Amino acid sequence: MQLTGPVFDSTNPATGELVWSGHSASAYDVGAAVAVAAKAGSTWSGLSFETRAGYCTRFAETLTQRKPALAECISREAGKPTWEALTEVQAMIGKVGISIEAHQKRCAEFSGGGAKTRFRPHGVVAVFGPFNFPGHLPNGHIVPALLAGNTVLFKPSELTPLVAMETARLWHESGLPEGVLQVLPGGVETGRALAEHPGVHGLFFTGSARVGLHLQESLAKSGKILALEMGGNNPLIAWNTANLHAAAYLMAQSAFITAGQRCTCARRLIVSSGPEGDALLAALTSVARRLRVGPYTTVPEPFCGPVISAGVARKLVAAQSALVAQGGRGLLPLTHLKEDTGLVSPGIMDVTAIANREDDELFGPLLQVIRVADFEAALNEANNTRFGLAAGLISDEPALWQQFFERVHAGIVNWNQPLTGASSAAPFGGTGLSGNYRPGAYFAADYASYAVASMEQPLMAVPAVLPPGMDLG
């Protein structure tokens, strides 16, 4: 399809180099794509599950063959180091088998109470993808949606259209029929046209709470199924732990991997106000100071690349300055390493003295430290947020873990593991502003189709006992 919307570009956030340029999808293009998807859907949904799964399996095989090339696209457009981009493509490959298993287990036909329950696709669904995992996260919606029999219109982040185009090309190289998956690149106007089109029956979104809440409000009366994953202001408590090296690794990994651009990254580190807290912060600061940051072509390979744009880097520097102005104390300043790029060094800010702290997600490698007197106060601080995606505890004490697990409000709750560790073989989602209680990953099968209950009888029959007041004559 030749798109007719305005031309826009994507660039390498580590260098400013042009990566992709093309037309966005206009409202007219969206309408045309919906018509194509609806027509393709009548055939696609009529295929057996095994046939649709076969297409998905072939896609996984193609991904395996093209893994280095797609990883290169991710590195160029999202800035990720090669090691992390390869990990992302591997997660895309693994998602196929996990999604097939999940659909078979969660959407299998069953009987009970005299009724049969089967599962049907919604029809045409839209997938809105984020920039931080431009391959893996939309893939986590697309594969379950296709398995269920839906056709998909994929609007990637306007910051990462190349990865989306290459992913779709690999789907078509794997034999996926025309019209079953279409990419509609663009920004706000493309997203609005797609979300509001009456021929789109569902929308699966990963991104900011601001955009997710807007979608929730605008589609409240539409009747469309909406699955939201919106990030979090995630707490990580480190308490009563003797292994400072292991704790420092877990804290650094949780806060700074992917340049702090994972929705599960630790945003708030909660430690003791006593000597143990001092030791933990010293160990973390020492590790964070030595983390290598740079373009993916850097040798030796960096731990993390840039944030997604120079504009985001400047916003993080401004946020840090605002925290200092409010009474925050810099333990390790976040620094904009190169103007006109997204390259920033990790930052650690003690915000204990700031009253009425903003409950926002600072999407980058700026960790806020809060020091408290006891574990009860640590738990209260962990829950002091409107979000509820991820929460973690670093501790040697099983009793503290039990307390933490029972009381913390989050959909992902980890113990002595990186907060960013989430399994595709488990549900992925959160509470509060972090989502709308439609967790993804293994549970994406639940929102990719809907249940239909049927009471069936091949031959009509009159019951032996008629209801009172009825006489058939």
Short mmCIF file of C-alpha atoms in Angstrom, two decimals:
data_model
loop_
_atom_site.label_atom_id
_atom_site.label_comp_id
_atom_site.label_asym_id
_atom_site.label_seq_id
_atom_site.Cartn_x
_atom_site.Cartn_y
_atom_site.Cartn_z
CA MET A 1 0.00 0.00 0.00
CA GLN A 2 1.31 3.45 -0.92
CA LEU A 3 0.84 5.67 2.11
CA THR A 4 -0.26 9.28 1.69
CA GLY A 5 0.43 10.97 5.03
CA PRO A 6 3.27 13.40 5.82
CA VAL A 7 6.86 12.21 5.52
CA PHE A 8 8.76 11.63 8.77
CA ASP A 9 12.15 10.24 9.77
CA SER A 10 13.75 8.06 12.40
CA THR A 11 17.36 8.52 13.51
CA ASN A 12 20.01 6.63 15.44
CA PRO A 13 19.78 8.14 18.94
CA ALA A 14 23.50 7.58 19.56
CA THR A 15 24.69 9.43 16.46
CA GLY A 16 21.84 11.41 14.92
CA GLU A 17 22.30 9.43 11.67
CA LEU A 18 19.18 9.08 9.49
CA VAL A 19 17.89 5.51 9.73
CA TRP A 20 14.51 5.57 7.96
CA SER A 21 12.33 8.02 6.07
CA GLY A 22 8.86 7.47 4.70
CA HIS A 23 5.22 8.49 4.62
CA SER A 24 2.95 8.16 7.61
CA ALA A 25 -0.47 6.57 7.27
CA SER A 26 -3.25 9.10 6.77
CA ALA A 27 -6.85 8.61 7.90
CA TYR A 28 -7.61 7.53 4.32
CA ASP A 29 -4.81 4.94 4.48
CA VAL A 30 -6.14 3.63 7.78
CA GLY A 31 -9.59 3.16 6.28
CA ALA A 32 -8.15 1.32 3.30
CA ALA A 33 -6.06 -0.92 5.56
CA VAL A 34 -9.08 -1.76 7.72
CA ALA A 35 -11.00 -2.83 4.60
CA VAL A 36 -8.12 -5.05 3.47
CA ALA A 37 -7.78 -6.56 6.96
CA ALA A 38 -11.50 -7.27 7.21
CA LYS A 39 -11.50 -9.03 3.84
CA ALA A 40 -8.40 -11.08 4.73
CA GLY A 41 -9.90 -11.91 8.11
CA SER A 42 -12.78 -13.91 6.68
CA THR A 43 -10.29 -16.43 5.29
CA TRP A 44 -7.70 -16.19 8.08
CA SER A 45 -10.19 -16.83 10.90
CA GLY A 46 -11.58 -19.82 8.98
CA LEU A 47 -8.24 -21.62 8.99
CA SER A 48 -7.62 -24.22 11.66
CA PHE A 49 -5.62 -23.21 14.69
CA GLU A 50 -2.93 -25.65 13.61
CA THR A 51 -2.61 -23.89 10.25
CA ARG A 52 -2.33 -20.44 11.84
CA ALA A 53 0.20 -21.81 14.33
CA GLY A 54 2.17 -23.17 11.40
CA TYR A 55 2.53 -19.69 9.92
CA CYS A 56 3.71 -18.40 13.30
CA THR A 57 6.20 -21.23 13.66
CA ARG A 58 7.62 -20.46 10.23
CA PHE A 59 7.98 -16.83 11.30
CA ALA A 60 10.00 -17.99 14.32
CA GLU A 61 12.21 -20.04 11.99
CA THR A 62 12.73 -17.02 9.71
CA LEU A 63 13.56 -14.86 12.73
CA THR A 64 16.16 -17.40 13.76
CA GLN A 65 17.77 -17.22 10.32
CA ARG A 66 17.61 -13.40 10.19
CA LYS A 67 18.41 -12.77 13.85
CA PRO A 68 21.64 -10.75 13.33
CA ALA A 69 20.02 -8.53 10.68
CA LEU A 70 16.95 -7.67 12.76
CA ALA A 71 19.14 -7.10 15.81
CA GLU A 72 21.18 -4.65 13.73
CA CYS A 73 17.98 -2.73 12.91
CA ILE A 74 17.07 -2.57 16.61
CA SER A 75 20.55 -1.33 17.51
CA ARG A 76 20.55 1.34 14.81
CA GLU A 77 17.07 2.67 15.48
CA ALA A 78 16.61 2.15 19.25
CA GLY A 79 20.29 2.48 20.22
CA LYS A 80 20.59 -0.85 22.01
CA PRO A 81 23.95 -2.60 22.33
CA THR A 82 24.24 -5.64 20.08
CA TRP A 83 24.08 -8.08 23.00
CA GLU A 84 20.74 -6.66 24.10
CA ALA A 85 19.29 -6.40 20.61
CA LEU A 86 20.11 -10.07 20.02
CA THR A 87 18.39 -10.91 23.33
CA GLU A 88 15.30 -9.04 22.14
CA VAL A 89 15.11 -11.00 18.88
CA GLN A 90 15.56 -14.24 20.81
CA ALA A 91 12.61 -13.26 23.00
CA MET A 92 10.55 -12.73 19.85
CA ILE A 93 11.46 -16.23 18.69
CA GLY A 94 10.59 -17.76 22.06
CA LYS A 95 7.28 -15.90 22.18
CA VAL A 96 5.86 -18.01 19.35
CA GLY A 97 6.08 -21.37 21.12
CA ILE A 98 4.92 -19.86 24.42
CA SER A 99 1.92 -18.21 22.72
CA ILE A 100 0.90 -21.44 20.97
CA GLU A 101 1.01 -23.27 24.31
CA ALA A 102 -0.92 -20.48 26.07
CA HIS A 103 -3.68 -20.45 23.47
CA GLN A 104 -4.05 -24.22 23.60
CA LYS A 105 -4.31 -24.20 27.39
CA ARG A 106 -6.37 -21.05 27.94
CA CYS A 107 -8.61 -21.08 24.86
CA ALA A 108 -9.37 -24.75 24.35
CA GLU A 109 -12.99 -25.71 23.73
CA PHE A 110 -14.60 -27.18 26.84
CA SER A 111 -17.97 -28.37 28.12
CA GLY A 112 -19.64 -27.86 31.45
CA GLY A 113 -23.10 -27.31 32.91
CA GLY A 114 -24.75 -28.48 29.73
CA ALA A 115 -22.98 -25.83 27.62
CA LYS A 116 -20.05 -25.75 25.22
CA THR A 117 -17.57 -22.90 25.35
CA ARG A 118 -15.54 -21.93 22.32
CA PHE A 119 -13.34 -18.91 21.56
CA ARG A 120 -13.70 -16.49 18.68
CA PRO A 121 -11.44 -13.76 17.32
CA HIS A 122 -12.49 -10.13 17.66
CA GLY A 123 -11.85 -9.42 13.98
CA VAL A 124 -9.54 -6.54 13.07
CA VAL A 125 -7.34 -5.45 15.98
CA ALA A 126 -4.80 -2.65 16.30
CA VAL A 127 -1.46 -3.05 18.04
CA PHE A 128 0.32 0.11 19.25
CA GLY A 129 3.99 -0.62 19.89
CA PRO A 130 6.59 1.22 22.01
CA PHE A 131 10.11 2.32 21.09
CA ASN A 132 11.98 0.60 23.93
CA PHE A 133 11.29 -2.96 22.69
CA PRO A 134 10.24 -2.23 19.10
CA GLY A 135 10.32 -5.92 18.17
CA HIS A 136 9.52 -7.91 21.30
CA LEU A 137 6.65 -6.00 22.89
CA PRO A 138 4.41 -5.59 19.82
CA ASN A 139 5.28 -9.18 18.92
CA GLY A 140 3.78 -10.16 22.28
CA HIS A 141 0.43 -8.81 21.06
CA ILE A 142 0.70 -9.73 17.38
CA VAL A 143 1.43 -13.45 17.74
CA PRO A 144 -1.46 -14.22 20.16
CA ALA A 145 -3.80 -12.06 18.06
CA LEU A 146 -2.92 -13.96 14.87
CA LEU A 147 -3.17 -17.34 16.58
CA ALA A 148 -6.68 -16.45 17.75
CA GLY A 149 -7.73 -15.65 14.17
CA ASN A 150 -7.59 -11.85 14.20
CA THR A 151 -6.02 -9.70 11.52
CA VAL A 152 -3.64 -7.04 12.80
CA LEU A 153 -2.94 -3.39 12.02
CA PHE A 154 0.36 -2.51 13.66
CA LYS A 155 1.19 1.11 14.46
CA PRO A 156 4.77 1.20 15.74
CA SER A 157 6.24 4.07 17.71
CA GLU A 158 7.05 6.92 15.34
CA LEU A 159 10.59 6.63 16.71
CA THR A 160 11.12 3.04 15.49
CA PRO A 161 9.30 2.45 12.18
CA LEU A 162 12.22 0.60 10.54
CA VAL A 163 12.11 -2.28 13.03
CA ALA A 164 8.36 -2.63 12.42
CA MET A 165 8.79 -2.66 8.64
CA GLU A 166 11.54 -5.27 8.84
CA THR A 167 9.50 -7.43 11.21
CA ALA A 168 6.51 -7.33 8.86
CA ARG A 169 8.79 -8.19 5.94
CA LEU A 170 9.94 -11.29 7.81
CA TRP A 171 6.32 -12.29 8.45
CA HIS A 172 5.58 -12.05 4.73
CA GLU A 173 8.81 -13.85 3.87
CA SER A 174 7.48 -16.65 6.10
CA GLY A 175 4.37 -16.92 3.91
CA LEU A 176 1.82 -14.98 5.97
CA PRO A 177 -1.10 -14.19 3.63
CA GLU A 178 -1.51 -10.62 2.37
CA GLY A 179 -3.66 -8.37 4.53
CA VAL A 180 -3.34 -10.42 7.70
CA LEU A 181 -0.66 -8.11 9.15
CA GLN A 182 -0.18 -4.52 7.96
CA VAL A 183 2.12 -1.80 9.33
CA LEU A 184 0.74 1.75 9.60
CA PRO A 185 3.61 4.05 10.62
CA GLY A 186 2.95 7.52 11.93
CA GLY A 187 2.37 9.69 14.96
CA VAL A 188 -0.62 10.99 16.89
CA GLU A 189 -2.93 11.49 13.90
CA THR A 190 -2.32 7.97 12.61
CA GLY A 191 -2.93 6.56 16.07
CA ARG A 192 -6.12 8.51 16.52
CA ALA A 193 -7.52 7.45 13.14
CA LEU A 194 -6.72 3.81 13.87
CA ALA A 195 -8.07 3.79 17.44
CA GLU A 196 -11.33 5.47 16.50
CA HIS A 197 -12.07 3.59 13.28
CA PRO A 198 -15.35 1.68 13.71
CA GLY A 199 -13.94 -1.28 11.78
CA VAL A 200 -11.26 -1.87 14.42
CA HIS A 201 -12.62 -4.17 17.13
CA GLY A 202 -9.77 -4.12 19.65
CA LEU A 203 -6.66 -2.18 20.59
CA PHE A 204 -3.61 -3.62 22.35
CA PHE A 205 -1.33 -0.87 23.65
CA THR A 206 2.08 -0.64 25.30
CA GLY A 207 3.33 2.83 26.22
CA SER A 208 2.98 5.75 28.60
CA ALA A 209 0.21 6.17 31.15
CA ARG A 210 -0.68 9.52 29.62
CA VAL A 211 -1.48 8.00 26.21
CA GLY A 212 -3.01 4.86 27.68
CA LEU A 213 -5.42 6.83 29.86
CA HIS A 214 -6.40 8.98 26.89
CA LEU A 215 -7.19 5.84 24.90
CA GLN A 216 -9.20 4.46 27.80
CA GLU A 217 -11.28 7.64 28.02
CA SER A 218 -11.79 8.06 24.28
CA LEU A 219 -12.79 4.43 23.72
CA ALA A 220 -14.88 3.98 26.87
CA LYS A 221 -18.15 3.88 24.89
CA SER A 222 -16.80 2.21 21.77
CA GLY A 223 -17.34 -1.42 22.76
CA LYS A 224 -13.77 -2.28 21.67
CA ILE A 225 -11.60 -4.50 23.81
CA LEU A 226 -8.65 -2.52 25.16
CA ALA A 227 -5.52 -4.06 26.68
CA LEU A 228 -3.17 -1.53 28.29
CA GLU A 229 0.36 -1.86 29.65
CA MET A 230 1.56 1.53 30.84
CA GLY A 231 4.75 1.29 32.89
CA GLY A 232 5.31 2.22 36.51
CA ASN A 233 7.06 4.18 39.23
CA ASN A 234 8.56 0.92 40.44
CA PRO A 235 9.99 0.46 43.97
CA LEU A 236 13.00 -1.69 44.86
CA ILE A 237 13.72 -2.28 48.55
CA ALA A 238 17.19 -3.42 49.65
CA TRP A 239 17.11 -4.52 53.29
CA ASN A 240 19.15 -6.84 55.52
CA THR A 241 21.48 -8.19 52.87
CA ALA A 242 25.09 -9.14 53.46
CA ASN A 243 26.35 -9.65 49.90
CA LEU A 244 27.04 -6.09 48.73
CA HIS A 245 28.42 -7.18 45.35
CA ALA A 246 25.28 -9.17 44.50
CA ALA A 247 23.05 -6.39 45.79
CA ALA A 248 24.90 -3.79 43.71
CA TYR A 249 24.51 -5.94 40.61
CA LEU A 250 20.77 -6.35 41.19
CA MET A 251 20.26 -2.65 41.87
CA ALA A 252 22.28 -1.52 38.84
CA GLN A 253 20.65 -4.07 36.53
CA SER A 254 17.20 -3.07 37.76
CA ALA A 255 17.72 0.66 37.34
CA PHE A 256 20.03 1.11 34.37
CA ILE A 257 19.61 -1.73 31.85
CA THR A 258 18.35 -0.46 28.47
CA ALA A 259 19.40 3.03 29.65
CA GLY A 260 16.57 2.84 32.20
CA GLN A 261 14.02 2.49 29.40
CA ARG A 262 12.19 -0.63 30.53
CA CYS A 263 8.74 -0.26 32.02
CA THR A 264 9.86 -2.57 34.84
CA CYS A 265 13.02 -0.61 35.68
CA ALA A 266 13.47 0.42 39.30
CA ARG A 267 12.61 4.11 39.66
CA ARG A 268 12.75 4.31 43.47
CA LEU A 269 15.38 2.54 45.59
CA ILE A 270 14.36 2.28 49.24
CA VAL A 271 17.12 1.61 51.78
CA SER A 272 17.81 2.05 55.47
CA SER A 273 18.75 5.46 56.81
CA GLY A 274 21.48 3.72 58.86
CA PRO A 275 24.93 2.28 58.07
CA GLU A 276 23.54 -0.59 55.98
CA GLY A 277 21.97 1.93 53.62
CA ASP A 278 25.26 3.82 53.40
CA ALA A 279 27.10 0.63 52.40
CA LEU A 280 24.51 -0.33 49.79
CA LEU A 281 24.56 3.10 48.19
CA ALA A 282 28.36 3.18 48.13
CA ALA A 283 28.44 -0.21 46.39
CA LEU A 284 25.77 0.80 43.88
CA THR A 285 27.41 4.15 43.10
CA SER A 286 30.74 2.43 42.52
CA VAL A 287 29.18 0.01 40.00
CA ALA A 288 27.05 2.67 38.28
CA ARG A 289 30.02 4.97 37.81
CA ARG A 290 31.85 2.26 35.86
CA LEU A 291 28.98 1.23 33.56
CA ARG A 292 29.98 1.66 29.92
CA VAL A 293 27.60 3.80 27.87
CA GLY A 294 27.96 4.30 24.12
CA PRO A 295 26.83 3.53 20.58
CA TYR A 296 26.31 -0.14 19.74
CA THR A 297 29.43 -0.06 17.57
CA THR A 298 31.64 0.76 20.58
CA VAL A 299 34.44 -1.71 21.40
CA PRO A 300 34.45 -3.11 24.02
CA GLU A 301 30.69 -3.40 23.97
CA PRO A 302 28.76 -1.00 26.23
CA PHE A 303 26.34 -2.02 28.96
CA CYS A 304 23.72 0.38 27.65
CA GLY A 305 23.22 2.72 24.75
CA PRO A 306 21.46 6.09 24.58
CA VAL A 307 17.98 7.06 25.63
CA ILE A 308 15.75 7.31 22.59
CA SER A 309 16.48 10.93 21.64
CA ALA A 310 18.46 14.04 22.49
CA GLY A 311 15.19 15.65 23.58
CA VAL A 312 14.61 12.91 26.16
CA ALA A 313 18.20 13.30 27.39
CA ARG A 314 17.62 17.02 27.94
CA LYS A 315 14.36 16.32 29.78
CA LEU A 316 16.17 13.93 32.14
CA VAL A 317 18.82 16.55 32.88
CA ALA A 318 16.04 19.08 33.56
CA ALA A 319 14.21 16.60 35.83
CA GLN A 320 17.41 16.06 37.79
CA SER A 321 17.87 19.84 38.21
CA ALA A 322 14.28 20.15 39.40
CA LEU A 323 14.86 17.45 42.03
CA VAL A 324 17.96 19.30 43.27
CA ALA A 325 15.98 22.54 43.47
CA GLN A 326 13.38 20.77 45.62
CA GLY A 327 15.98 19.46 48.07
CA GLY A 328 17.37 16.37 46.37
CA ARG A 329 21.01 15.43 46.79
CA GLY A 330 23.02 14.09 43.89
CA LEU A 331 24.90 10.89 44.70
CA LEU A 332 25.94 10.38 41.07
CA PRO A 333 24.93 13.08 38.59
CA LEU A 334 23.29 12.07 35.35
CA THR A 335 25.26 13.76 32.58
CA HIS A 336 24.37 14.42 28.96
CA LEU A 337 27.48 12.91 27.39
CA LYS A 338 27.10 14.26 23.86
CA GLU A 339 24.79 17.02 22.66
CA ASP A 340 22.33 16.16 19.89
CA THR A 341 22.34 12.50 20.96
CA GLY A 342 20.56 10.48 23.64
CA LEU A 343 23.79 9.44 25.34
CA VAL A 344 23.57 10.02 29.10
CA SER A 345 25.41 8.53 32.04
CA PRO A 346 23.46 6.81 34.87
CA GLY A 347 22.34 9.11 37.68
CA ILE A 348 21.46 8.49 41.33
CA MET A 349 19.59 11.11 43.34
CA ASP A 350 18.72 10.99 47.07
CA VAL A 351 15.22 12.50 47.25
CA THR A 352 14.50 11.65 50.91
CA ALA A 353 14.29 15.32 51.87
CA ILE A 354 11.75 16.18 49.17
CA ALA A 355 8.24 16.43 50.57
CA ASN A 356 5.30 15.52 48.34
CA ARG A 357 7.46 13.85 45.71
CA GLU A 358 5.98 13.67 42.19
CA ASP A 359 4.58 10.23 41.41
CA ASP A 360 5.82 10.12 37.83
CA GLU A 361 7.77 7.66 35.73
CA LEU A 362 11.09 9.23 34.72
CA PHE A 363 11.83 7.00 31.74
CA GLY A 364 15.61 6.85 31.76
CA PRO A 365 18.65 5.99 33.92
CA LEU A 366 17.85 8.35 36.82
CA LEU A 367 17.31 6.40 40.05
CA GLN A 368 15.71 8.13 43.04
CA VAL A 369 16.81 6.96 46.50
CA ILE A 370 14.55 7.15 49.54
CA ARG A 371 15.92 6.38 52.99
CA VAL A 372 13.67 5.17 55.81
CA ALA A 373 14.02 4.10 59.43
CA ASP A 374 12.49 0.62 59.35
CA PHE A 375 11.02 -2.04 57.08
CA GLU A 376 7.46 -0.97 57.84
CA ALA A 377 8.27 2.48 56.49
CA ALA A 378 9.95 0.87 53.47
CA LEU A 379 6.75 -1.06 52.67
CA ASN A 380 4.65 2.07 53.03
CA GLU A 381 6.98 3.97 50.73
CA ALA A 382 6.91 1.15 48.17
CA ASN A 383 3.13 1.42 47.98
CA ASN A 384 3.21 5.23 47.83
CA THR A 385 2.37 5.34 44.13
CA ARG A 386 -0.61 5.31 41.79
CA PHE A 387 1.23 2.78 39.62
CA GLY A 388 1.62 -0.93 40.24
CA LEU A 389 3.62 -2.69 37.56
CA ALA A 390 6.72 -4.08 39.29
CA ALA A 391 8.21 -4.19 42.78
CA GLY A 392 11.26 -5.95 44.12
CA LEU A 393 12.99 -6.92 47.34
CA ILE A 394 16.68 -7.58 47.87
CA SER A 395 17.06 -9.31 51.21
CA ASP A 396 18.55 -12.37 52.92
CA GLU A 397 15.45 -12.84 55.09
CA PRO A 398 12.57 -15.05 53.89
CA ALA A 399 10.29 -13.49 56.52
CA LEU A 400 10.76 -10.06 54.98
CA TRP A 401 10.03 -11.50 51.55
CA GLN A 402 6.78 -12.99 52.83
CA GLN A 403 5.77 -9.63 54.29
CA PHE A 404 6.74 -7.83 51.12
CA PHE A 405 4.90 -10.23 48.82
CA GLU A 406 1.70 -10.07 50.87
CA ARG A 407 1.57 -6.30 51.14
CA VAL A 408 3.10 -4.72 48.05
CA HIS A 409 0.73 -3.68 45.25
CA ALA A 410 2.13 -4.75 41.89
CA GLY A 411 1.58 -7.29 39.14
CA ILE A 412 5.24 -8.38 39.07
CA VAL A 413 6.87 -8.96 42.47
CA ASN A 414 10.48 -10.26 42.54
CA TRP A 415 12.83 -11.38 45.29
CA ASN A 416 16.63 -11.28 44.86
CA GLN A 417 16.18 -11.02 41.10
CA PRO A 418 16.50 -7.98 38.84
CA LEU A 419 13.27 -6.03 38.88
CA THR A 420 13.47 -6.09 35.09
CA GLY A 421 13.31 -9.89 35.04
CA ALA A 422 9.93 -10.97 33.66
CA SER A 423 9.06 -14.32 32.13
CA SER A 424 7.05 -14.61 28.91
CA ALA A 425 5.69 -17.86 30.34
CA ALA A 426 3.90 -15.88 33.08
CA PRO A 427 1.39 -13.01 33.07
CA PHE A 428 2.80 -9.52 32.53
CA GLY A 429 0.82 -6.54 33.77
CA GLY A 430 0.08 -4.32 36.71
CA THR A 431 -2.42 -2.48 38.85
CA GLY A 432 -3.44 1.17 39.15
CA LEU A 433 -2.05 3.39 36.39
CA SER A 434 0.10 0.52 35.12
CA GLY A 435 -2.69 -1.20 33.18
CA ASN A 436 -6.33 -2.17 32.97
CA TYR A 437 -6.10 -5.67 34.42
CA ARG A 438 -5.49 -7.39 31.10
CA PRO A 439 -1.99 -8.80 31.65
CA GLY A 440 0.01 -9.79 28.60
CA ALA A 441 2.75 -12.36 27.93
CA TYR A 442 1.29 -15.83 28.66
CA PHE A 443 -2.10 -14.28 29.45
CA ALA A 444 -2.33 -12.36 26.15
CA ALA A 445 -4.40 -15.30 24.91
CA ASP A 446 -7.16 -14.07 27.23
CA TYR A 447 -7.70 -10.75 25.44
CA ALA A 448 -6.89 -11.94 21.90
CA SER A 449 -10.25 -13.72 21.67
CA TYR A 450 -13.59 -13.87 23.47
CA ALA A 451 -15.54 -16.78 24.89
CA VAL A 452 -18.82 -17.95 23.35
CA ALA A 453 -21.01 -20.26 25.45
CA SER A 454 -23.56 -22.43 23.62
CA MET A 455 -26.32 -24.75 24.80
CA GLU A 456 -26.93 -27.10 21.89
CA GLN A 457 -29.38 -29.85 20.97
CA PRO A 458 -29.43 -31.43 17.48
CA LEU A 459 -33.14 -32.36 17.78
CA MET A 460 -35.83 -30.32 19.45
CA ALA A 461 -37.81 -32.06 22.19
CA VAL A 462 -40.59 -31.20 24.58
CA PRO A 463 -39.58 -31.69 28.22
CA ALA A 464 -41.41 -34.37 30.15
CA VAL A 465 -42.66 -31.76 32.63
CA LEU A 466 -43.89 -28.44 31.27
CA PRO A 467 -43.55 -25.20 33.26
CA PRO A 468 -46.60 -24.29 35.35
CA GLY A 469 -49.23 -22.46 33.30
CA MET A 470 -48.10 -23.88 29.91
CA ASP A 471 -50.34 -26.19 27.84
CA LEU A 472 -49.17 -27.25 24.37
CA GLY A 473 -52.60 -28.68 23.55
#
